[in-house]
Tab-separated table of C-alpha atoms in Angstrom:
chain	number	residue	atom	x	y	z
A	1	MET	CA	7.271	12.435	40.677
A	2	SER	CA	7.352	14.156	37.274
A	3	LYS	CA	4.343	14.035	35.009
A	4	GLN	CA	4.291	11.694	32.036
A	5	ARG	CA	5.178	13.789	29.022
A	6	GLN	CA	3.751	11.793	26.143
A	7	ALA	CA	0.064	11.126	25.591
A	8	ARG	CA	-1.015	7.565	26.381
A	9	ARG	CA	-2.191	7.174	22.786
A	10	LEU	CA	1.488	6.939	21.771
A	11	ASP	CA	2.247	3.989	24.060
A	12	GLY	CA	3.643	1.042	22.120
A	13	ILE	CA	3.699	2.676	18.689
A	14	ASP	CA	6.974	4.618	18.868
A	15	LYS	CA	8.972	2.150	16.751
A	16	ASN	CA	8.627	2.496	12.976
A	17	LEU	CA	9.835	-0.001	10.385
A	18	TRP	CA	10.623	2.640	7.761
A	19	VAL	CA	12.693	4.769	10.128
A	20	GLU	CA	14.704	1.718	11.209
A	21	PHE	CA	15.425	0.395	7.728
A	22	SER	CA	16.045	3.824	6.187
A	23	LYS	CA	19.009	4.147	8.534
A	24	LEU	CA	20.408	0.870	7.170
A	25	THR	CA	20.262	2.026	3.530
A	26	ASN	CA	22.537	5.070	3.731
A	27	GLU	CA	25.613	3.316	2.340
A	28	ASN	CA	26.366	4.127	-1.312
A	29	ASP	CA	27.022	0.585	-2.555
A	30	LEU	CA	23.612	-0.784	-1.588
A	31	VAL	CA	20.832	-1.585	-4.047
A	32	ASN	CA	17.644	-0.397	-2.373
A	33	LEU	CA	14.785	-2.712	-3.326
A	34	GLY	CA	13.029	-2.115	-0.030
A	35	GLN	CA	11.018	1.097	-0.006
A	36	GLY	CA	8.142	1.519	-2.436
A	37	PHE	CA	8.989	4.434	-4.688
A	38	PRO	CA	10.026	4.654	-8.363
A	39	ASP	CA	13.609	5.773	-8.985
A	40	PHE	CA	12.810	6.824	-12.568
A	41	PRO	CA	11.122	9.982	-13.902
A	42	PRO	CA	7.341	10.426	-13.757
A	43	PRO	CA	5.469	10.530	-17.085
A	44	ASP	CA	6.240	13.611	-19.164
A	45	PHE	CA	2.665	14.895	-18.955
A	46	ALA	CA	2.788	14.955	-15.140
A	47	VAL	CA	6.124	16.808	-15.090
A	48	GLU	CA	4.860	19.280	-17.692
A	49	ALA	CA	1.673	19.812	-15.688
A	50	PHE	CA	3.692	20.676	-12.586
A	51	GLN	CA	5.994	22.997	-14.545
A	52	HIS	CA	2.972	24.715	-16.060
A	53	VAL	CA	1.398	25.174	-12.631
A	54	VAL	CA	4.439	26.697	-10.916
A	55	SER	CA	5.271	28.995	-13.844
A	56	GLY	CA	1.708	30.016	-14.688
A	57	ASP	CA	-1.061	31.450	-12.507
A	58	PHE	CA	0.715	32.960	-9.484
A	59	MET	CA	-2.402	32.445	-7.354
A	60	LEU	CA	-1.727	28.696	-7.430
A	61	ASN	CA	1.015	29.479	-4.908
A	62	GLN	CA	-1.652	30.503	-2.395
A	63	TYR	CA	-4.286	28.675	-0.343
A	64	THR	CA	-7.087	26.923	-2.143
A	65	SER	CA	-10.293	25.397	-0.787
A	66	ALA	CA	-9.655	23.603	2.490
A	67	PHE	CA	-11.163	20.320	1.279
A	68	GLY	CA	-9.380	20.281	-2.072
A	69	TYR	CA	-8.528	22.350	-5.132
A	70	PRO	CA	-11.906	22.613	-6.906
A	71	PRO	CA	-10.754	21.395	-10.369
A	72	LEU	CA	-9.138	18.360	-8.717
A	73	ARG	CA	-12.264	17.466	-6.777
A	74	LYS	CA	-14.284	17.916	-9.967
A	75	ILE	CA	-12.126	15.583	-12.081
A	76	LEU	CA	-11.902	12.984	-9.279
A	77	ALA	CA	-15.704	13.009	-9.001
A	78	SER	CA	-16.118	12.641	-12.761
A	79	PHE	CA	-13.387	10.039	-13.250
A	80	PHE	CA	-14.232	7.762	-10.338
A	81	GLY	CA	-17.986	8.319	-10.565
A	82	LYS	CA	-17.991	6.359	-13.821
A	83	LEU	CA	-15.860	3.576	-12.334
A	84	LEU	CA	-17.961	3.255	-9.168
A	85	GLY	CA	-21.328	3.721	-10.845
A	86	GLN	CA	-22.158	6.723	-8.671
A	87	GLU	CA	-23.125	10.349	-9.143
A	88	ILE	CA	-20.279	11.804	-7.080
A	89	ASP	CA	-20.698	15.366	-5.798
A	90	PRO	CA	-17.275	17.085	-5.790
A	91	LEU	CA	-18.234	19.136	-2.719
A	92	LYS	CA	-19.829	16.415	-0.600
A	93	ASN	CA	-18.201	13.150	-1.693
A	94	VAL	CA	-14.526	14.076	-2.272
A	95	LEU	CA	-11.815	15.126	0.193
A	96	VAL	CA	-8.206	15.811	-0.855
A	97	THR	CA	-5.610	14.862	1.758
A	98	VAL	CA	-1.857	14.884	2.374
A	99	GLY	CA	-1.269	11.602	0.574
A	100	ALA	CA	-3.172	8.377	1.117
A	101	TYR	CA	-1.457	8.199	4.518
A	102	GLY	CA	-3.252	11.419	5.477
A	103	ALA	CA	-6.510	10.012	4.141
A	104	LEU	CA	-6.154	6.912	6.309
A	105	PHE	CA	-5.312	8.911	9.427
A	106	THR	CA	-8.249	11.249	8.866
A	107	ALA	CA	-10.625	8.311	8.364
A	108	PHE	CA	-9.514	6.519	11.529
A	109	GLN	CA	-9.733	9.681	13.614
A	110	ALA	CA	-13.168	10.500	12.241
A	111	LEU	CA	-14.804	7.074	12.578
A	112	VAL	CA	-13.037	4.952	15.211
A	113	ASP	CA	-13.926	5.587	18.839
A	114	GLU	CA	-12.668	4.261	22.168
A	115	GLY	CA	-13.287	0.504	22.329
A	116	ASP	CA	-14.367	0.118	18.690
A	117	GLU	CA	-13.037	-2.986	16.972
A	118	VAL	CA	-11.316	-2.698	13.579
A	119	ILE	CA	-10.870	-5.840	11.475
A	120	ILE	CA	-7.473	-5.853	9.721
A	121	ILE	CA	-6.629	-8.473	7.084
A	122	GLU	CA	-3.071	-9.821	7.358
A	123	PRO	CA	-0.609	-9.144	5.871
A	124	PHE	CA	-1.465	-5.451	6.205
A	125	PHE	CA	0.230	-2.145	5.480
A	126	ASP	CA	1.907	-1.424	8.770
A	127	CYS	CA	0.226	1.906	9.596
A	128	TYR	CA	-3.259	0.377	10.001
A	129	GLU	CA	-2.543	-1.002	13.466
A	130	PRO	CA	-1.009	2.144	15.075
A	131	MET	CA	-3.683	4.350	13.498
A	132	THR	CA	-6.351	2.125	15.023
A	133	LEU	CA	-4.664	2.306	18.418
A	134	MET	CA	-4.190	6.085	18.274
A	135	ALA	CA	-7.915	6.470	17.670
A	136	GLY	CA	-8.644	4.312	20.746
A	137	GLY	CA	-9.751	1.295	18.742
A	138	ARG	CA	-8.882	-2.370	19.143
A	139	PRO	CA	-7.324	-4.167	16.146
A	140	VAL	CA	-8.804	-7.584	15.326
A	141	PHE	CA	-6.649	-9.568	12.907
A	142	VAL	CA	-7.580	-12.207	10.352
A	143	SER	CA	-4.864	-13.785	8.186
A	144	LEU	CA	-5.080	-14.778	4.559
A	145	LYS	CA	-4.620	-18.546	4.262
A	146	GLN	CA	-2.273	-20.132	1.738
A	147	THR	CA	-3.472	-22.973	-0.453
A	148	PRO	CA	-0.778	-25.502	-1.425
A	149	THR	CA	1.038	-25.164	-4.746
A	150	GLN	CA	2.139	-27.994	-6.998
A	151	ASP	CA	5.710	-29.168	-6.495
A	152	GLY	CA	8.147	-27.115	-8.514
A	153	LYS	CA	5.697	-24.283	-9.206
A	154	LEU	CA	6.069	-20.812	-7.752
A	155	ASP	CA	3.432	-19.677	-5.293
A	156	SER	CA	1.006	-16.935	-6.362
A	157	SER	CA	-0.623	-14.196	-4.328
A	158	SER	CA	-3.962	-15.501	-5.663
A	159	ASN	CA	-3.395	-18.617	-3.521
A	160	TRP	CA	-3.615	-16.528	-0.339
A	161	GLN	CA	-7.315	-16.322	0.465
A	162	LEU	CA	-9.773	-15.379	3.172
A	163	ASP	CA	-11.322	-18.189	5.175
A	164	PRO	CA	-15.035	-17.291	5.150
A	165	THR	CA	-15.754	-18.940	8.501
A	166	GLU	CA	-12.812	-17.335	10.270
A	167	LEU	CA	-13.598	-13.921	8.792
A	168	ALA	CA	-17.245	-14.158	9.899
A	169	SER	CA	-16.121	-15.073	13.427
A	170	LYS	CA	-14.248	-11.748	13.757
A	171	PHE	CA	-17.435	-9.656	13.496
A	172	THR	CA	-18.996	-8.752	16.844
A	173	SER	CA	-21.371	-6.122	18.171
A	174	ARG	CA	-18.291	-3.917	18.785
A	175	THR	CA	-16.964	-4.105	15.199
A	176	LYS	CA	-16.979	-0.624	13.674
A	177	VAL	CA	-14.689	-0.827	10.636
A	178	LEU	CA	-13.060	-3.363	8.334
A	179	ILE	CA	-10.013	-2.134	6.433
A	180	LEU	CA	-9.345	-3.601	3.013
A	181	ASN	CA	-6.231	-3.166	0.870
A	182	THR	CA	-6.445	-4.262	-2.760
A	183	PRO	CA	-4.059	-4.663	-4.478
A	184	ASN	CA	-2.435	-5.622	-1.213
A	185	ASN	CA	0.866	-4.351	0.169
A	186	PRO	CA	3.094	-6.371	0.751
A	187	LEU	CA	1.613	-9.465	-0.928
A	188	GLY	CA	0.420	-7.995	-4.227
A	189	LYS	CA	-2.882	-9.858	-3.945
A	190	VAL	CA	-5.846	-8.539	-5.940
A	191	PHE	CA	-9.044	-9.514	-4.135
A	192	SER	CA	-11.512	-11.363	-6.367
A	193	LYS	CA	-15.122	-10.340	-6.829
A	194	ALA	CA	-16.224	-13.360	-4.765
A	195	GLU	CA	-13.958	-12.322	-1.873
A	196	LEU	CA	-15.201	-8.746	-2.047
A	197	GLU	CA	-18.811	-9.955	-2.074
A	198	LEU	CA	-18.086	-11.991	1.076
A	199	VAL	CA	-16.638	-8.912	2.803
A	200	ALA	CA	-19.536	-6.765	1.597
A	201	SER	CA	-22.127	-9.242	2.831
A	202	LEU	CA	-20.603	-9.389	6.312
A	203	CYS	CA	-20.231	-5.602	6.528
A	204	GLN	CA	-23.889	-5.134	5.628
A	205	GLN	CA	-25.051	-7.917	7.918
A	206	HIS	CA	-23.232	-6.408	10.915
A	207	ASP	CA	-23.607	-2.717	9.977
A	208	VAL	CA	-19.834	-2.282	9.652
A	209	LEU	CA	-18.033	0.440	7.698
A	210	CYS	CA	-15.317	-0.367	5.145
A	211	ILE	CA	-12.172	1.690	4.576
A	212	THR	CA	-10.615	0.486	1.334
A	213	ASP	CA	-7.034	1.428	0.464
A	214	GLU	CA	-6.796	1.206	-3.349
A	215	VAL	CA	-3.631	3.174	-4.071
A	216	TYR	CA	-2.296	0.463	-6.422
A	217	GLN	CA	-5.509	0.011	-8.389
A	218	TRP	CA	-3.870	0.811	-11.749
A	219	LEU	CA	-1.006	-1.635	-11.205
A	220	VAL	CA	-2.636	-5.005	-11.905
A	221	TYR	CA	-0.978	-7.746	-13.985
A	222	ASP	CA	-1.603	-10.962	-15.929
A	223	GLY	CA	-5.140	-10.003	-16.921
A	224	TYR	CA	-6.437	-9.704	-13.358
A	225	GLN	CA	-9.036	-7.026	-12.715
A	226	HIS	CA	-9.232	-4.539	-9.886
A	227	ILE	CA	-12.731	-4.159	-8.443
A	228	SER	CA	-13.626	-1.404	-5.990
A	229	ILE	CA	-15.801	-2.742	-3.182
A	230	ALA	CA	-17.720	0.558	-3.194
A	231	SER	CA	-19.100	-0.430	-6.614
A	232	LEU	CA	-20.877	-3.497	-5.192
A	233	PRO	CA	-24.591	-3.234	-4.326
A	234	GLY	CA	-25.218	-1.596	-0.950
A	235	MET	CA	-21.560	-0.708	-0.298
A	236	TRP	CA	-21.225	2.927	-1.431
A	237	GLU	CA	-23.182	4.065	1.626
A	238	ARG	CA	-20.732	2.426	4.058
A	239	THR	CA	-17.394	2.661	2.234
A	240	LEU	CA	-14.526	5.157	2.110
A	241	THR	CA	-12.333	4.634	-0.987
A	242	ILE	CA	-8.769	5.961	-0.705
A	243	GLY	CA	-6.435	6.781	-3.602
A	244	SER	CA	-3.034	8.361	-4.210
A	245	ALA	CA	-1.550	10.567	-6.917
A	246	GLY	CA	1.875	9.307	-5.829
A	247	LYS	CA	1.116	5.724	-6.827
A	248	THR	CA	-1.151	6.716	-9.731
A	249	PHE	CA	1.341	8.949	-11.565
A	250	SER	CA	4.678	7.846	-10.017
A	251	VAL	CA	5.045	11.072	-8.018
A	252	THR	CA	5.211	9.865	-4.419
A	253	GLY	CA	6.800	13.134	-3.265
A	254	TRP	CA	3.745	15.172	-4.266
A	255	LYS	CA	1.824	13.686	-1.315
A	256	VAL	CA	-1.629	14.129	-2.820
A	257	GLY	CA	-4.284	11.649	-1.722
A	258	TRP	CA	-8.058	11.559	-1.648
A	259	VAL	CA	-11.075	9.930	-0.046
A	260	LEU	CA	-14.348	9.229	-1.847
A	261	GLY	CA	-17.519	8.353	0.038
A	262	PRO	CA	-21.046	9.267	1.088
A	263	ASP	CA	-21.601	12.642	2.725
A	264	SER	CA	-22.901	10.913	5.864
A	265	LEU	CA	-19.314	9.729	6.466
A	266	MET	CA	-17.338	12.397	4.661
A	267	LYS	CA	-18.703	15.218	6.821
A	268	HIS	CA	-16.885	13.676	9.806
A	269	LEU	CA	-13.618	13.445	7.845
A	270	ARG	CA	-13.968	17.101	6.898
A	271	THR	CA	-14.258	17.953	10.606
A	272	VAL	CA	-10.957	16.189	11.329
A	273	HIS	CA	-9.283	17.692	8.264
A	274	GLN	CA	-10.271	21.282	9.053
A	275	ASN	CA	-8.904	20.904	12.576
A	276	CYS	CA	-5.695	19.184	11.494
A	277	VAL	CA	-3.840	20.078	8.270
A	278	PHE	CA	-6.805	22.212	7.061
A	279	HIS	CA	-5.342	22.513	3.555
A	280	CYS	CA	-3.029	20.636	1.163
A	281	PRO	CA	-0.414	22.215	-1.149
A	282	THR	CA	-2.162	23.911	-4.074
A	283	PRO	CA	0.444	23.394	-6.854
A	284	ASN	CA	0.581	19.624	-6.282
A	285	GLN	CA	-3.201	19.396	-6.436
A	286	ALA	CA	-3.380	21.486	-9.616
A	287	ALA	CA	-0.781	19.293	-11.350
A	288	THR	CA	-2.657	16.183	-10.274
A	289	ALA	CA	-5.882	17.611	-11.674
A	290	GLN	CA	-4.236	18.294	-15.048
A	291	SER	CA	-2.756	14.782	-15.094
A	292	PHE	CA	-6.177	13.234	-14.530
A	293	GLN	CA	-7.707	15.491	-17.197
A	294	ARG	CA	-5.124	14.206	-19.670
A	295	GLU	CA	-5.744	10.596	-18.643
A	296	GLN	CA	-9.502	10.970	-18.952
A	297	LEU	CA	-9.049	11.832	-22.639
A	298	HIS	CA	-6.999	8.676	-23.248
A	299	PHE	CA	-8.695	6.297	-20.788
A	300	GLY	CA	-9.109	2.761	-22.109
A	301	GLN	CA	-7.006	3.432	-25.217
A	302	PRO	CA	-3.484	2.142	-25.990
A	303	SER	CA	-2.204	5.696	-25.363
A	304	SER	CA	-3.511	5.632	-21.767
A	305	TYR	CA	-0.864	5.783	-19.046
A	306	PHE	CA	-3.060	3.413	-17.035
A	307	VAL	CA	-2.656	0.902	-19.885
A	308	GLN	CA	1.016	1.476	-20.676
A	309	PHE	CA	2.424	1.722	-17.157
A	310	PRO	CA	1.250	-1.666	-15.788
A	311	GLN	CA	2.499	-3.361	-18.956
A	312	ALA	CA	5.962	-1.878	-18.416
A	313	ILE	CA	5.952	-2.699	-14.701
A	314	GLN	CA	4.844	-6.305	-15.315
A	315	ARG	CA	7.991	-6.794	-17.388
A	316	LYS	CA	10.045	-5.479	-14.450
A	317	ARG	CA	8.226	-7.866	-12.111
A	318	ASP	CA	9.027	-10.810	-14.380
A	319	HIS	CA	12.675	-9.739	-14.573
A	320	MET	CA	12.937	-9.634	-10.793
A	321	ILE	CA	11.276	-13.031	-10.389
A	322	ARG	CA	13.819	-14.640	-12.735
A	323	SER	CA	16.752	-12.897	-11.077
A	324	LEU	CA	15.783	-13.783	-7.489
A	325	GLN	CA	15.332	-17.440	-8.400
A	326	SER	CA	18.958	-17.600	-9.545
A	327	VAL	CA	20.197	-17.594	-5.923
A	328	GLY	CA	17.557	-19.944	-4.525
A	329	LEU	CA	14.979	-17.383	-3.435
A	330	LYS	CA	11.361	-18.355	-4.178
A	331	PRO	CA	9.239	-15.382	-5.239
A	332	VAL	CA	5.472	-15.360	-4.782
A	333	ILE	CA	4.054	-14.132	-8.090
A	334	CYS	CA	2.047	-10.991	-7.339
A	335	GLN	CA	-1.143	-9.959	-9.139
A	336	GLY	CA	-0.665	-6.246	-8.530
A	337	SER	CA	1.089	-3.409	-6.636
A	338	TYR	CA	4.764	-2.374	-6.485
A	339	PHE	CA	5.836	-5.463	-4.549
A	340	LEU	CA	6.414	-9.177	-4.408
A	341	ILE	CA	7.359	-11.288	-1.429
A	342	THR	CA	9.946	-14.056	-1.508
A	343	ASP	CA	10.169	-17.265	0.506
A	344	ILE	CA	13.537	-17.602	2.307
A	345	SER	CA	12.733	-20.897	4.057
A	346	GLU	CA	15.711	-22.716	2.540
A	347	PHE	CA	18.080	-20.077	3.899
A	348	LYS	CA	16.369	-20.278	7.282
A	349	ASN	CA	17.025	-24.028	7.317
A	350	LYS	CA	20.648	-23.679	6.214
A	351	MET	CA	21.654	-20.761	8.450
A	352	PRO	CA	19.119	-20.434	11.262
A	353	ASP	CA	21.407	-18.677	13.749
A	354	LEU	CA	22.027	-15.323	12.132
A	355	PRO	CA	23.104	-12.523	14.512
A	356	GLY	CA	20.380	-10.479	16.156
A	357	ALA	CA	18.279	-10.076	19.267
A	358	VAL	CA	16.792	-13.224	20.776
A	359	ASP	CA	13.234	-12.189	19.975
A	360	GLU	CA	14.032	-10.615	16.582
A	361	PRO	CA	12.111	-12.292	13.736
A	362	TYR	CA	14.276	-14.256	11.316
A	363	ASP	CA	13.381	-12.141	8.277
A	364	ARG	CA	14.734	-9.002	9.977
A	365	ARG	CA	17.989	-10.765	10.810
A	366	PHE	CA	18.232	-12.178	7.281
A	367	ILE	CA	17.799	-8.752	5.668
A	368	LYS	CA	20.444	-7.203	7.908
A	369	TRP	CA	22.755	-10.056	6.894
A	370	MET	CA	21.856	-9.538	3.229
A	371	ILE	CA	22.494	-5.783	3.458
A	372	LYS	CA	25.895	-6.315	5.065
A	373	ASN	CA	27.049	-9.271	2.962
A	374	LYS	CA	25.221	-8.985	-0.351
A	375	GLY	CA	24.499	-5.256	-0.685
A	376	LEU	CA	20.763	-5.774	-1.278
A	377	VAL	CA	17.968	-4.116	0.693
A	378	ALA	CA	14.499	-5.627	1.232
A	379	ILE	CA	11.785	-5.303	3.875
A	380	PRO	CA	10.786	-8.015	6.414
A	381	VAL	CA	7.269	-9.366	5.847
A	382	SER	CA	6.804	-10.170	9.558
A	383	ALA	CA	6.453	-6.385	10.051
A	384	PHE	CA	3.154	-6.605	8.167
A	385	TYR	CA	1.681	-8.995	10.750
A	386	SER	CA	0.406	-8.619	14.285
A	387	GLN	CA	2.871	-9.514	17.034
A	388	PRO	CA	1.396	-12.981	17.801
A	389	HIS	CA	1.493	-13.983	14.132
A	390	GLN	CA	4.938	-12.682	13.180
A	391	LYS	CA	6.712	-15.939	13.991
A	392	TYR	CA	4.590	-17.793	11.418
A	393	PHE	CA	5.590	-15.472	8.571
A	394	ASP	CA	9.219	-14.606	9.325
A	395	HIS	CA	10.427	-16.646	6.339
A	396	TYR	CA	9.341	-14.039	3.768
A	397	ILE	CA	10.920	-10.775	2.639
A	398	ARG	CA	9.461	-8.043	0.393
A	399	PHE	CA	11.083	-6.553	-2.709
A	400	CYS	CA	9.979	-3.500	-4.727
A	401	PHE	CA	10.302	-3.930	-8.499
A	402	VAL	CA	9.129	-0.452	-9.599
A	403	LYS	CA	12.714	0.549	-10.250
A	404	ASP	CA	14.866	1.954	-13.042
A	405	GLU	CA	16.788	-0.250	-15.471
A	406	SER	CA	20.059	0.900	-13.874
A	407	THR	CA	18.815	-0.378	-10.505
A	408	PHE	CA	17.977	-3.731	-12.084
A	409	GLN	CA	21.453	-3.907	-13.596
A	410	ALA	CA	22.992	-3.236	-10.180
A	411	MET	CA	20.676	-5.867	-8.637
A	412	ASP	CA	21.636	-8.446	-11.247
A	413	LYS	CA	25.328	-7.767	-10.632
A	414	LYS	CA	24.888	-8.329	-6.887
A	415	LEU	CA	22.849	-11.489	-7.488
A	416	GLN	CA	25.410	-12.858	-9.960
A	417	GLU	CA	28.153	-12.364	-7.358
A	418	TRP	CA	25.931	-14.162	-4.824
A	419	LYS	CA	25.291	-16.981	-7.306
A	420	ASP	CA	29.018	-17.334	-7.984
A	421	GLU	CA	29.684	-17.631	-4.244
A	422	LEU	CA	27.025	-20.357	-3.949
A	423	GLY	CA	28.673	-22.287	-6.771
A	424	ALA	CA	32.188	-21.926	-5.390
């Protein structure tokens, strides 16, 4: 008998949503509203920073400090120290990673051990579960609960809330980490201060660490406010806060992320990092540092990118909401992020037997039908739930609205054709 080739830690995590749906989007006539990346240029100052870096000091083409380009760590410490109310040491409290994805992987590998339980709030960004499993942990899921909306009104992501009793019941003596994502992907929910205080209280009561994924923190709409849980009393010491230059400056291909936290935790992440990627690309880090230095000068003013960008993206969100409603889709109004989800229950009632595997969730089958027949690409929301809960949420699909005006025009054309067919 031949030996098993793959490590057991890979069992059950070989399938990947993004690989599967990327293959479906290769046709030219499709409007891709699925994957979360801007298809418009980054801000001029970020492009100019990168051009300056690659055409300036030739040593920026070489290795830099393993744990992050020093000027980047310095500006991250200064910028976020004010927001979190902490004196952040660039050497001890900041680690630069290969994107936020790399930050998450490093955190799970550093902190989660065999048999540790990790509380994951559903819906969740899909990598949290496999990263928990690869580290030997056991995912424990708790779903946000919807509160009813008035007849005729669109649902809002603010109506999806934690049940305090259910959340408390998930904490045991084996709970090691709770992972938080605010603003949430795919829902676009921005957790309120009261919800964060509930999470903080339970983490402190049970001596649980918090990994908080805050890559969309600058994309918050309708007057809502992003609050970092690390800023709450007693939480800095047990929290890792993760951010992303890709989502911050619309440069997802730069793959620059970071983790902020106490040295008592960060020293373990540095151990993983130095034995894994060891070092992140220097030019990307230098351009990110210059972009933050520019933003720090404008922060809180009308000229701030962090003021202007969410205003522009909120208008795109509102455009998409109106357009999707024209064909009978029911968007859930998001408070933040790149995304909104849409209720397809009426379609599920009208055409329940779409082609697909027997056990394939309805939202996956609906999107494949929509790609083939309507030329529009979205992402199934059931993929953001644990296997036992997918059947309860397979009547939602996720759209990305951080797209160029030309993409919106193409979307509107497809939706108008769909609307005309419905009226025929």
